[in-house]
PDB file of C-alpha atoms in Angstrom:
ATOM      1  CA  UNK X   1      30.113 -70.450-102.997  1.00 51.00           C
ATOM      2  CA  UNK X   2      26.451 -71.357-103.380  1.00 55.00           C
ATOM      3  CA  UNK X   3      27.327 -75.055-103.797  1.00 57.00           C
ATOM      4  CA  UNK X   4      29.389 -74.998-100.602  1.00 60.00           C
ATOM      5  CA  UNK X   5      26.490 -73.445 -98.698  1.00 59.00           C
ATOM      6  CA  UNK X   6      24.142 -76.167 -99.964  1.00 59.00           C
ATOM      7  CA  UNK X   7      26.592 -78.914 -98.957  1.00 61.00           C
ATOM      8  CA  UNK X   8      27.078 -77.387 -95.498  1.00 61.00           C
ATOM      9  CA  UNK X   9      23.315 -77.108 -95.075  1.00 61.00           C
ATOM     10  CA  UNK X  10      22.800 -80.759 -96.066  1.00 65.00           C
ATOM     11  CA  UNK X  11      25.568 -81.809 -93.666  1.00 65.00           C
ATOM     12  CA  UNK X  12      23.998 -79.834 -90.820  1.00 63.00           C
ATOM     13  CA  UNK X  13      20.506 -81.223 -91.454  1.00 67.00           C
ATOM     14  CA  UNK X  14      21.891 -84.773 -91.736  1.00 63.00           C
ATOM     15  CA  UNK X  15      23.787 -84.349 -88.470  1.00 63.00           C
ATOM     16  CA  UNK X  16      20.702 -83.083 -86.641  1.00 62.00           C
ATOM     17  CA  UNK X  17      18.550 -85.899 -88.008  1.00 60.00           C
ATOM     18  CA  UNK X  18      21.294 -88.398 -87.183  1.00 58.00           C
ATOM     19  CA  UNK X  19      21.398 -87.222 -83.574  1.00 58.00           C
ATOM     20  CA  UNK X  20      17.605 -87.370 -83.440  1.00 55.00           C
ATOM     21  CA  UNK X  21      17.488 -90.918 -84.820  1.00 52.00           C
ATOM     22  CA  UNK X  22      20.243 -92.005 -82.422  1.00 50.00           C
ATOM     23  CA  UNK X  23      18.107 -90.712 -79.575  1.00 47.00           C
ATOM     24  CA  UNK X  24      15.140 -92.722 -80.844  1.00 43.00           C
ATOM     25  CA  UNK X  25      17.233 -95.858 -81.177  1.00 44.00           C
ATOM     26  CA  UNK X  26      18.782 -95.341 -77.768  1.00 41.00           C
ATOM     27  CA  UNK X  27      15.445 -95.176 -76.000  1.00 43.00           C
ATOM     28  CA  UNK X  28      14.691 -98.203 -73.889  1.00 49.00           C
ATOM     29  CA  UNK X  29      11.700-100.135 -75.173  1.00 62.00           C
ATOM     30  CA  UNK X  30       9.432-101.159 -72.329  1.00 76.00           C
ATOM     31  CA  UNK X  31       7.842-104.596 -72.715  1.00 82.00           C
ATOM     32  CA  UNK X  32       4.436-105.171 -71.174  1.00 82.00           C
ATOM     33  CA  UNK X  33       2.318-108.214 -70.488  1.00 84.00           C
ATOM     34  CA  UNK X  34       1.104-109.735 -73.754  1.00 83.00           C
ATOM     35  CA  UNK X  35       3.501-107.789 -75.993  1.00 86.00           C
ATOM     36  CA  UNK X  36       5.049-109.713 -78.870  1.00 88.00           C
ATOM     37  CA  UNK X  37       8.827-109.950 -78.565  1.00 86.00           C
ATOM     38  CA  UNK X  38      11.009-110.683 -81.608  1.00 88.00           C
ATOM     39  CA  UNK X  39      14.433-112.157 -80.829  1.00 85.00           C
ATOM     40  CA  UNK X  40      17.046-113.212 -83.380  1.00 86.00           C
ATOM     41  CA  UNK X  41      19.458-115.856 -82.077  1.00 84.00           C
ATOM     42  CA  UNK X  42      22.685-116.499 -83.946  1.00 82.00           C
ATOM     43  CA  UNK X  43      23.884-119.972 -82.988  1.00 77.00           C
ATOM     44  CA  UNK X  44      24.365-123.386 -84.561  1.00 76.00           C
ATOM     45  CA  UNK X  45      24.851-125.215 -81.269  1.00 80.00           C
ATOM     46  CA  UNK X  46      21.188-125.669 -80.378  1.00 82.00           C
ATOM     47  CA  UNK X  47      18.337-127.534 -82.007  1.00 86.00           C
ATOM     48  CA  UNK X  48      14.823-126.153 -82.179  1.00 86.00           C
ATOM     49  CA  UNK X  49      13.833-128.257 -79.180  1.00 87.00           C
ATOM     50  CA  UNK X  50      16.767-126.840 -77.217  1.00 86.00           C
ATOM     51  CA  UNK X  51      15.648-123.318 -78.043  1.00 86.00           C
ATOM     52  CA  UNK X  52      12.084-124.089 -76.994  1.00 88.00           C
ATOM     53  CA  UNK X  53      13.399-125.447 -73.706  1.00 88.00           C
ATOM     54  CA  UNK X  54      15.506-122.320 -73.137  1.00 86.00           C
ATOM     55  CA  UNK X  55      12.408-120.147 -73.527  1.00 88.00           C
ATOM     56  CA  UNK X  56       9.998-122.435 -71.707  1.00 88.00           C
ATOM     57  CA  UNK X  57       8.922-119.583 -69.413  1.00 87.00           C
ATOM     58  CA  UNK X  58       7.485-117.776 -72.449  1.00 88.00           C
ATOM     59  CA  UNK X  59       4.709-118.546 -74.883  1.00 90.00           C
ATOM     60  CA  UNK X  60       6.458-119.215 -78.200  1.00 89.00           C
ATOM     61  CA  UNK X  61       4.163-117.713 -80.829  1.00 91.00           C
ATOM     62  CA  UNK X  62       6.470-118.513 -83.759  1.00 91.00           C
ATOM     63  CA  UNK X  63       9.929-119.901 -84.388  1.00 90.00           C
ATOM     64  CA  UNK X  64      11.721-119.772 -87.738  1.00 89.00           C
ATOM     65  CA  UNK X  65      15.023-121.144 -88.977  1.00 87.00           C
ATOM     66  CA  UNK X  66      17.438-118.573 -90.410  1.00 86.00           C
ATOM     67  CA  UNK X  67      20.859-118.833 -92.033  1.00 84.00           C
ATOM     68  CA  UNK X  68      22.484-117.857 -88.757  1.00 82.00           C
ATOM     69  CA  UNK X  69      20.159-119.506 -86.255  1.00 85.00           C
ATOM     70  CA  UNK X  70      16.567-118.828 -85.224  1.00 87.00           C
ATOM     71  CA  UNK X  71      14.032-116.012 -85.203  1.00 90.00           C
ATOM     72  CA  UNK X  72      11.662-116.211 -82.247  1.00 87.00           C
ATOM     73  CA  UNK X  73       8.389-114.455 -81.549  1.00 92.00           C
ATOM     74  CA  UNK X  74       7.512-114.648 -77.855  1.00 87.00           C
ATOM     75  CA  UNK X  75       5.153-113.220 -75.320  1.00 88.00           C
ATOM     76  CA  UNK X  76       4.486-113.615 -71.632  1.00 86.00           C
ATOM     77  CA  UNK X  77       1.619-112.897 -69.309  1.00 85.00           C
ATOM     78  CA  UNK X  78       3.768-112.999 -66.177  1.00 85.00           C
ATOM     79  CA  UNK X  79       5.551-109.910 -64.913  1.00 86.00           C
ATOM     80  CA  UNK X  80       9.126-109.892 -63.761  1.00 85.00           C
ATOM     81  CA  UNK X  81      12.654-110.177 -65.070  1.00 87.00           C
ATOM     82  CA  UNK X  82      13.770-113.347 -66.839  1.00 84.00           C
ATOM     83  CA  UNK X  83      17.315-114.275 -67.887  1.00 87.00           C
ATOM     84  CA  UNK X  84      18.098-116.806 -70.627  1.00 86.00           C
ATOM     85  CA  UNK X  85      21.614-118.169 -71.151  1.00 85.00           C
ATOM     86  CA  UNK X  86      22.594-118.679 -74.822  1.00 81.00           C
ATOM     87  CA  UNK X  87      26.210-119.791 -75.290  1.00 74.00           C
ATOM     88  CA  UNK X  88      28.247-117.210 -73.358  1.00 76.00           C
ATOM     89  CA  UNK X  89      25.603-114.513 -73.662  1.00 79.00           C
ATOM     90  CA  UNK X  90      22.701-113.666 -71.414  1.00 81.00           C
ATOM     91  CA  UNK X  91      19.387-112.393 -72.723  1.00 83.00           C
ATOM     92  CA  UNK X  92      17.559-110.383 -70.087  1.00 85.00           C
ATOM     93  CA  UNK X  93      13.871-109.643 -70.605  1.00 85.00           C
ATOM     94  CA  UNK X  94      11.778-107.650 -68.150  1.00 85.00           C
ATOM     95  CA  UNK X  95       8.004-107.862 -68.444  1.00 85.00           C
ATOM     96  CA  UNK X  96       6.155-104.907 -66.919  1.00 85.00           C
ATOM     97  CA  UNK X  97       2.579-104.622 -65.797  1.00 79.00           C
ATOM     98  CA  UNK X  98       0.435-102.038 -67.529  1.00 72.00           C
ATOM     99  CA  UNK X  99      -1.525-101.571 -64.292  1.00 69.00           C
ATOM    100  CA  UNK X 100       1.583-100.270 -62.533  1.00 61.00           C
ATOM    101  CA  UNK X 101       2.674 -98.089 -65.435  1.00 56.00           C
ATOM    102  CA  UNK X 102      -0.657 -96.319 -66.044  1.00 53.00           C
ATOM    103  CA  UNK X 103      -2.444 -94.158 -63.479  1.00 51.00           C
ATOM    104  CA  UNK X 104      -6.174 -94.797 -63.568  1.00 47.00           C
ATOM    105  CA  UNK X 105      -8.702 -92.449 -61.967  1.00 51.00           C
ATOM    106  CA  UNK X 106     -11.778 -94.402 -63.006  1.00 48.00           C
ATOM    107  CA  UNK X 107     -12.901 -97.876 -63.957  1.00 45.00           C
ATOM    108  CA  UNK X 108     -12.475 -98.833 -67.627  1.00 41.00           C
ATOM    109  CA  UNK X 109     -14.692-101.316 -69.354  1.00 47.00           C
ATOM    110  CA  UNK X 110     -13.004-104.146 -71.172  1.00 42.00           C
ATOM    111  CA  UNK X 111     -12.980-104.329 -74.951  1.00 44.00           C
ATOM    112  CA  UNK X 112     -13.227-107.789 -76.469  1.00 43.00           C
ATOM    113  CA  UNK X 113     -12.330-106.547 -79.938  1.00 42.00           C
ATOM    114  CA  UNK X 114      -8.840-106.846 -81.345  1.00 40.00           C
ATOM    115  CA  UNK X 115      -6.584-103.820 -81.311  1.00 41.00           C
ATOM    116  CA  UNK X 116      -4.695-102.790 -84.429  1.00 42.00           C
ATOM    117  CA  UNK X 117      -1.159-101.574 -83.809  1.00 40.00           C
ATOM    118  CA  UNK X 118      -0.751-100.073 -87.286  1.00 42.00           C
ATOM    119  CA  UNK X 119       2.452 -99.835 -89.254  1.00 44.00           C
ATOM    120  CA  UNK X 120       5.715-100.609 -87.499  1.00 44.00           C
ATOM    121  CA  UNK X 121       8.857 -99.020 -88.945  1.00 49.00           C
ATOM    122  CA  UNK X 122      12.452 -99.999 -88.284  1.00 55.00           C
ATOM    123  CA  UNK X 123      14.213 -96.751 -87.358  1.00 57.00           C
ATOM    124  CA  UNK X 124      17.612 -98.353 -87.826  1.00 66.00           C
ATOM    125  CA  UNK X 125      17.149 -97.962 -91.605  1.00 70.00           C
ATOM    126  CA  UNK X 126      16.859 -94.180 -91.162  1.00 71.00           C
ATOM    127  CA  UNK X 127      19.890 -94.262 -88.883  1.00 70.00           C
ATOM    128  CA  UNK X 128      22.059 -96.020 -91.471  1.00 74.00           C
ATOM    129  CA  UNK X 129      20.742 -93.812 -94.295  1.00 78.00           C
ATOM    130  CA  UNK X 130      21.596 -90.648 -92.381  1.00 75.00           C
ATOM    131  CA  UNK X 131      25.052 -91.991 -91.578  1.00 79.00           C
ATOM    132  CA  UNK X 132      25.569 -92.547 -95.314  1.00 78.00           C
ATOM    133  CA  UNK X 133      24.382 -89.043 -96.239  1.00 81.00           C
ATOM    134  CA  UNK X 134      26.493 -87.480 -93.493  1.00 76.00           C
ATOM    135  CA  UNK X 135      29.618 -89.365 -94.597  1.00 80.00           C
ATOM    136  CA  UNK X 136      29.102 -88.480 -98.270  1.00 84.00           C
ATOM    137  CA  UNK X 137      28.544 -84.768 -97.623  1.00 79.00           C
ATOM    138  CA  UNK X 138      31.423 -84.774 -95.154  1.00 77.00           C
ATOM    139  CA  UNK X 139      33.775 -86.317 -97.725  1.00 79.00           C
ATOM    140  CA  UNK X 140      32.677 -83.781-100.363  1.00 82.00           C
ATOM    141  CA  UNK X 141      33.262 -80.896 -97.938  1.00 78.00           C
ATOM    142  CA  UNK X 142      36.695 -82.277 -97.002  1.00 78.00           C
ATOM    143  CA  UNK X 143      37.630 -82.714-100.672  1.00 78.00           C
ATOM    144  CA  UNK X 144      36.597 -79.148-101.492  1.00 75.00           C
ATOM    145  CA  UNK X 145      38.509 -77.835 -98.473  1.00 74.00           C
ATOM    146  CA  UNK X 146      41.684 -79.671 -99.521  1.00 76.00           C
ATOM    147  CA  UNK X 147      41.214 -78.428-103.086  1.00 71.00           C
ATOM    148  CA  UNK X 148      40.937 -74.822-101.891  1.00 67.00           C
ATOM    149  CA  UNK X 149      44.074 -75.229 -99.780  1.00 67.00           C
ATOM    150  CA  UNK X 150      46.022 -76.485-102.785  1.00 62.00           C
ATOM    151  CA  UNK X 151      44.844 -73.707-105.079  1.00 57.00           C
ATOM    152  CA  UNK X 152      45.357 -71.032-102.410  1.00 59.00           C
ATOM    153  CA  UNK X 153      43.278 -67.879-101.892  1.00 69.00           C
ATOM    154  CA  UNK X 154      41.554 -66.427-104.954  1.00 78.00           C
ATOM    155  CA  UNK X 155      42.966 -63.038-105.971  1.00 87.00           C
ATOM    156  CA  UNK X 156      40.845 -59.890-106.186  1.00 91.00           C
ATOM    157  CA  UNK X 157      41.503 -59.727-109.938  1.00 92.00           C
ATOM    158  CA  UNK X 158      40.217 -63.269-110.560  1.00 92.00           C
ATOM    159  CA  UNK X 159      37.073 -62.508-108.563  1.00 93.00           C
ATOM    160  CA  UNK X 160      36.627 -59.279-110.550  1.00 94.00           C
ATOM    161  CA  UNK X 161      37.099 -61.039-113.903  1.00 93.00           C
ATOM    162  CA  UNK X 162      34.659 -63.798-113.040  1.00 93.00           C
ATOM    163  CA  UNK X 163      32.002 -61.341-111.841  1.00 93.00           C
ATOM    164  CA  UNK X 164      32.526 -59.103-114.898  1.00 93.00           C
ATOM    165  CA  UNK X 165      32.242 -62.014-117.333  1.00 93.00           C
ATOM    166  CA  UNK X 166      28.841 -62.831-115.839  1.00 93.00           C
ATOM    167  CA  UNK X 167      27.412 -59.343-116.484  1.00 93.00           C
ATOM    168  CA  UNK X 168      24.518 -59.298-118.930  1.00 92.00           C
ATOM    169  CA  UNK X 169      24.358 -56.079-120.948  1.00 92.00           C
ATOM    170  CA  UNK X 170      20.619 -56.631-121.386  1.00 90.00           C
ATOM    171  CA  UNK X 171      19.997 -56.057-117.673  1.00 87.00           C
ATOM    172  CA  UNK X 172      18.716 -52.656-116.584  1.00 83.00           C
ATOM    173  CA  UNK X 173      21.145 -52.566-113.662  1.00 87.00           C
ATOM    174  CA  UNK X 174      24.254 -53.548-115.620  1.00 92.00           C
ATOM    175  CA  UNK X 175      25.904 -50.172-114.824  1.00 92.00           C
ATOM    176  CA  UNK X 176      25.233 -50.706-111.125  1.00 92.00           C
ATOM    177  CA  UNK X 177      26.813 -54.161-111.364  1.00 93.00           C
ATOM    178  CA  UNK X 178      29.872 -52.809-113.192  1.00 94.00           C
ATOM    179  CA  UNK X 179      30.401 -50.134-110.524  1.00 94.00           C
ATOM    180  CA  UNK X 180      29.932 -52.677-107.741  1.00 94.00           C
ATOM    181  CA  UNK X 181      32.554 -54.971-109.293  1.00 93.00           C
ATOM    182  CA  UNK X 182      35.059 -52.108-109.440  1.00 94.00           C
ATOM    183  CA  UNK X 183      34.348 -51.161-105.814  1.00 93.00           C
ATOM    184  CA  UNK X 184      34.719 -54.772-104.654  1.00 93.00           C
ATOM    185  CA  UNK X 185      38.023 -55.095-106.510  1.00 94.00           C
ATOM    186  CA  UNK X 186      39.495 -51.919-104.990  1.00 94.00           C
ATOM    187  CA  UNK X 187      38.193 -52.735-101.502  1.00 93.00           C
ATOM    188  CA  UNK X 188      39.557 -56.284-101.562  1.00 91.00           C
ATOM    189  CA  UNK X 189      42.937 -55.372-103.024  1.00 91.00           C
ATOM    190  CA  UNK X 190      43.653 -52.157-101.130  1.00 91.00           C
ATOM    191  CA  UNK X 191      41.495 -52.521 -97.975  1.00 89.00           C
ATOM    192  CA  UNK X 192      39.652 -49.266 -98.544  1.00 90.00           C
ATOM    193  CA  UNK X 193      36.026 -48.554 -97.639  1.00 88.00           C
ATOM    194  CA  UNK X 194      34.188 -47.230-100.708  1.00 90.00           C
ATOM    195  CA  UNK X 195      30.979 -49.249-100.887  1.00 84.00           C
ATOM    196  CA  UNK X 196      27.937 -46.977-100.958  1.00 86.00           C
ATOM    197  CA  UNK X 197      30.000 -43.874-101.764  1.00 90.00           C
ATOM    198  CA  UNK X 198      29.589 -41.463-104.671  1.00 91.00           C
ATOM    199  CA  UNK X 199      32.074 -40.929-107.487  1.00 92.00           C
ATOM    200  CA  UNK X 200      33.765 -37.969-105.777  1.00 93.00           C
ATOM    201  CA  UNK X 201      33.872 -39.780-102.425  1.00 93.00           C
ATOM    202  CA  UNK X 202      35.484 -42.825-104.056  1.00 94.00           C
ATOM    203  CA  UNK X 203      38.172 -40.707-105.725  1.00 93.00           C
ATOM    204  CA  UNK X 204      38.856 -38.918-102.433  1.00 93.00           C
ATOM    205  CA  UNK X 205      39.220 -42.263-100.649  1.00 92.00           C
ATOM    206  CA  UNK X 206      41.610 -43.900-103.137  1.00 93.00           C
ATOM    207  CA  UNK X 207      43.701 -40.769-103.764  1.00 92.00           C
ATOM    208  CA  UNK X 208      45.820 -41.654-100.743  1.00 91.00           C
ATOM    209  CA  UNK X 209      46.782 -45.020-102.303  1.00 91.00           C
ATOM    210  CA  UNK X 210      50.111 -44.308-104.009  1.00 91.00           C
ATOM    211  CA  UNK X 211      50.043 -47.191-106.499  1.00 91.00           C
ATOM    212  CA  UNK X 212      46.675 -45.972-107.837  1.00 92.00           C
ATOM    213  CA  UNK X 213      47.743 -42.379-108.513  1.00 92.00           C
ATOM    214  CA  UNK X 214      48.507 -42.924-112.259  1.00 93.00           C
ATOM    215  CA  UNK X 215      45.058 -44.507-112.791  1.00 94.00           C
ATOM    216  CA  UNK X 216      42.843 -42.150-110.795  1.00 94.00           C
ATOM    217  CA  UNK X 217      41.995 -39.962-113.855  1.00 95.00           C
ATOM    218  CA  UNK X 218      40.858 -43.057-115.791  1.00 95.00           C
ATOM    219  CA  UNK X 219      38.869 -44.367-112.819  1.00 95.00           C
ATOM    220  CA  UNK X 220      37.213 -40.959-112.297  1.00 95.00           C
ATOM    221  CA  UNK X 221      36.353 -40.603-115.992  1.00 95.00           C
ATOM    222  CA  UNK X 222      34.862 -44.094-116.064  1.00 96.00           C
ATOM    223  CA  UNK X 223      32.777 -43.517-112.914  1.00 95.00           C
ATOM    224  CA  UNK X 224      31.453 -40.201-114.262  1.00 95.00           C
ATOM    225  CA  UNK X 225      30.427 -41.779-117.563  1.00 94.00           C
ATOM    226  CA  UNK X 226      28.755 -44.661-115.727  1.00 93.00           C
ATOM    227  CA  UNK X 227      26.838 -42.209-113.502  1.00 92.00           C
ATOM    228  CA  UNK X 228      25.792 -40.247-116.590  1.00 93.00           C
ATOM    229  CA  UNK X 229      24.260 -43.368-118.140  1.00 90.00           C
ATOM    230  CA  UNK X 230      22.627 -44.365-114.844  1.00 88.00           C
ATOM    231  CA  UNK X 231      21.047 -41.095-113.773  1.00 89.00           C
ATOM    232  CA  UNK X 232      20.299 -39.011-116.884  1.00 88.00           C
ATOM    233  CA  UNK X 233      17.848 -41.470-118.411  1.00 84.00           C
ATOM    234  CA  UNK X 234      19.405 -41.228-121.868  1.00 89.00           C
ATOM    235  CA  UNK X 235      19.026 -44.173-124.225  1.00 90.00           C
ATOM    236  CA  UNK X 236      22.157 -46.317-124.142  1.00 91.00           C
ATOM    237  CA  UNK X 237      22.934 -48.777-126.912  1.00 93.00           C
ATOM    238  CA  UNK X 238      24.424 -52.215-126.373  1.00 92.00           C
ATOM    239  CA  UNK X 239      27.605 -51.022-128.107  1.00 94.00           C
ATOM    240  CA  UNK X 240      27.992 -48.180-125.601  1.00 93.00           C
ATOM    241  CA  UNK X 241      27.483 -50.588-122.705  1.00 93.00           C
ATOM    242  CA  UNK X 242      30.049 -52.949-124.191  1.00 95.00           C
ATOM    243  CA  UNK X 243      32.538 -50.101-124.650  1.00 95.00           C
ATOM    244  CA  UNK X 244      32.142 -49.033-121.023  1.00 95.00           C
ATOM    245  CA  UNK X 245      32.626 -52.610-119.843  1.00 95.00           C
ATOM    246  CA  UNK X 246      35.784 -53.009-121.949  1.00 95.00           C
ATOM    247  CA  UNK X 247      37.191 -49.755-120.527  1.00 96.00           C
ATOM    248  CA  UNK X 248      36.564 -51.010-116.997  1.00 95.00           C
ATOM    249  CA  UNK X 249      38.423 -54.269-117.643  1.00 95.00           C
ATOM    250  CA  UNK X 250      41.321 -52.385-119.277  1.00 95.00           C
ATOM    251  CA  UNK X 251      41.690 -50.072-116.259  1.00 95.00           C
ATOM    252  CA  UNK X 252      41.824 -52.987-113.826  1.00 95.00           C
ATOM    253  CA  UNK X 253      44.246 -54.922-116.048  1.00 94.00           C
ATOM    254  CA  UNK X 254      46.595 -51.895-116.147  1.00 93.00           C
ATOM    255  CA  UNK X 255      46.521 -51.737-112.348  1.00 92.00           C
ATOM    256  CA  UNK X 256      47.358 -55.450-112.157  1.00 90.00           C
ATOM    257  CA  UNK X 257      50.206 -55.185-114.677  1.00 88.00           C
ATOM    258  CA  UNK X 258      51.729 -52.244-112.839  1.00 77.00           C
ATOM    259  CA  UNK X 259      51.535 -54.191-109.584  1.00 56.00           C
ATOM    260  CA  UNK X 260      53.390 -57.115-111.166  1.00 47.00           C
ATOM    261  CA  UNK X 261      56.148 -54.795-112.431  1.00 46.00           C
ATOM    262  CA  UNK X 262      56.602 -53.352-108.931  1.00 47.00           C
ATOM    263  CA  UNK X 263      56.878 -56.833-107.422  1.00 41.00           C
TER     264      UNK X 263
END
């Protein structure tokens, strides 16, 4: 159960981050006068001179050969929209003016120093990483769901046995845990409401369940002994705790065996 919650939490976080990164990637990047523009062109039909001619309206800062074509670094100091035809594709670049984009209330003095733009990170890497995490956690969740469907619902007895096997007799609250396991078993199997009730209230509640009538004396005796150990403050040895735990398991096993005979 805890593992499933962790997987669901990871899936939810991955989905939220994935949506966030998609929003970042989907944002339109405005290009202003003087901005450096990196363009990767995949073509083997044009020479370097042809590419330079295609982008003659721009200042070509750098051009590099790649395995698939060319990698260009451009910039322009003229505003407006420019369209370049490469094979059957059109590259449309719009250069905006910073003076039109920024409202100025006062005169700014020019700065002749160079401006550092800091570290530039490619958000597409995060996008692909989150897709991978989301797919992996999704596949794990789907596999666990299909596995649970094949195995079917877990019976109240199996849940009881697993919880009882995990009880440590060294714990101070081991009697509380034993009682809780019995209550959970009876509630799950017979749809009765006994959590938080006393020994007498529990017996009164389950007395109306016909199949439990032969075992009510044993259940009552066990609950009374457990309450005695819990509330009197007497010293209880590990052997006594073990004996009480064994009696609890035997009572539940008798109930299960009787149920199987009836079926």
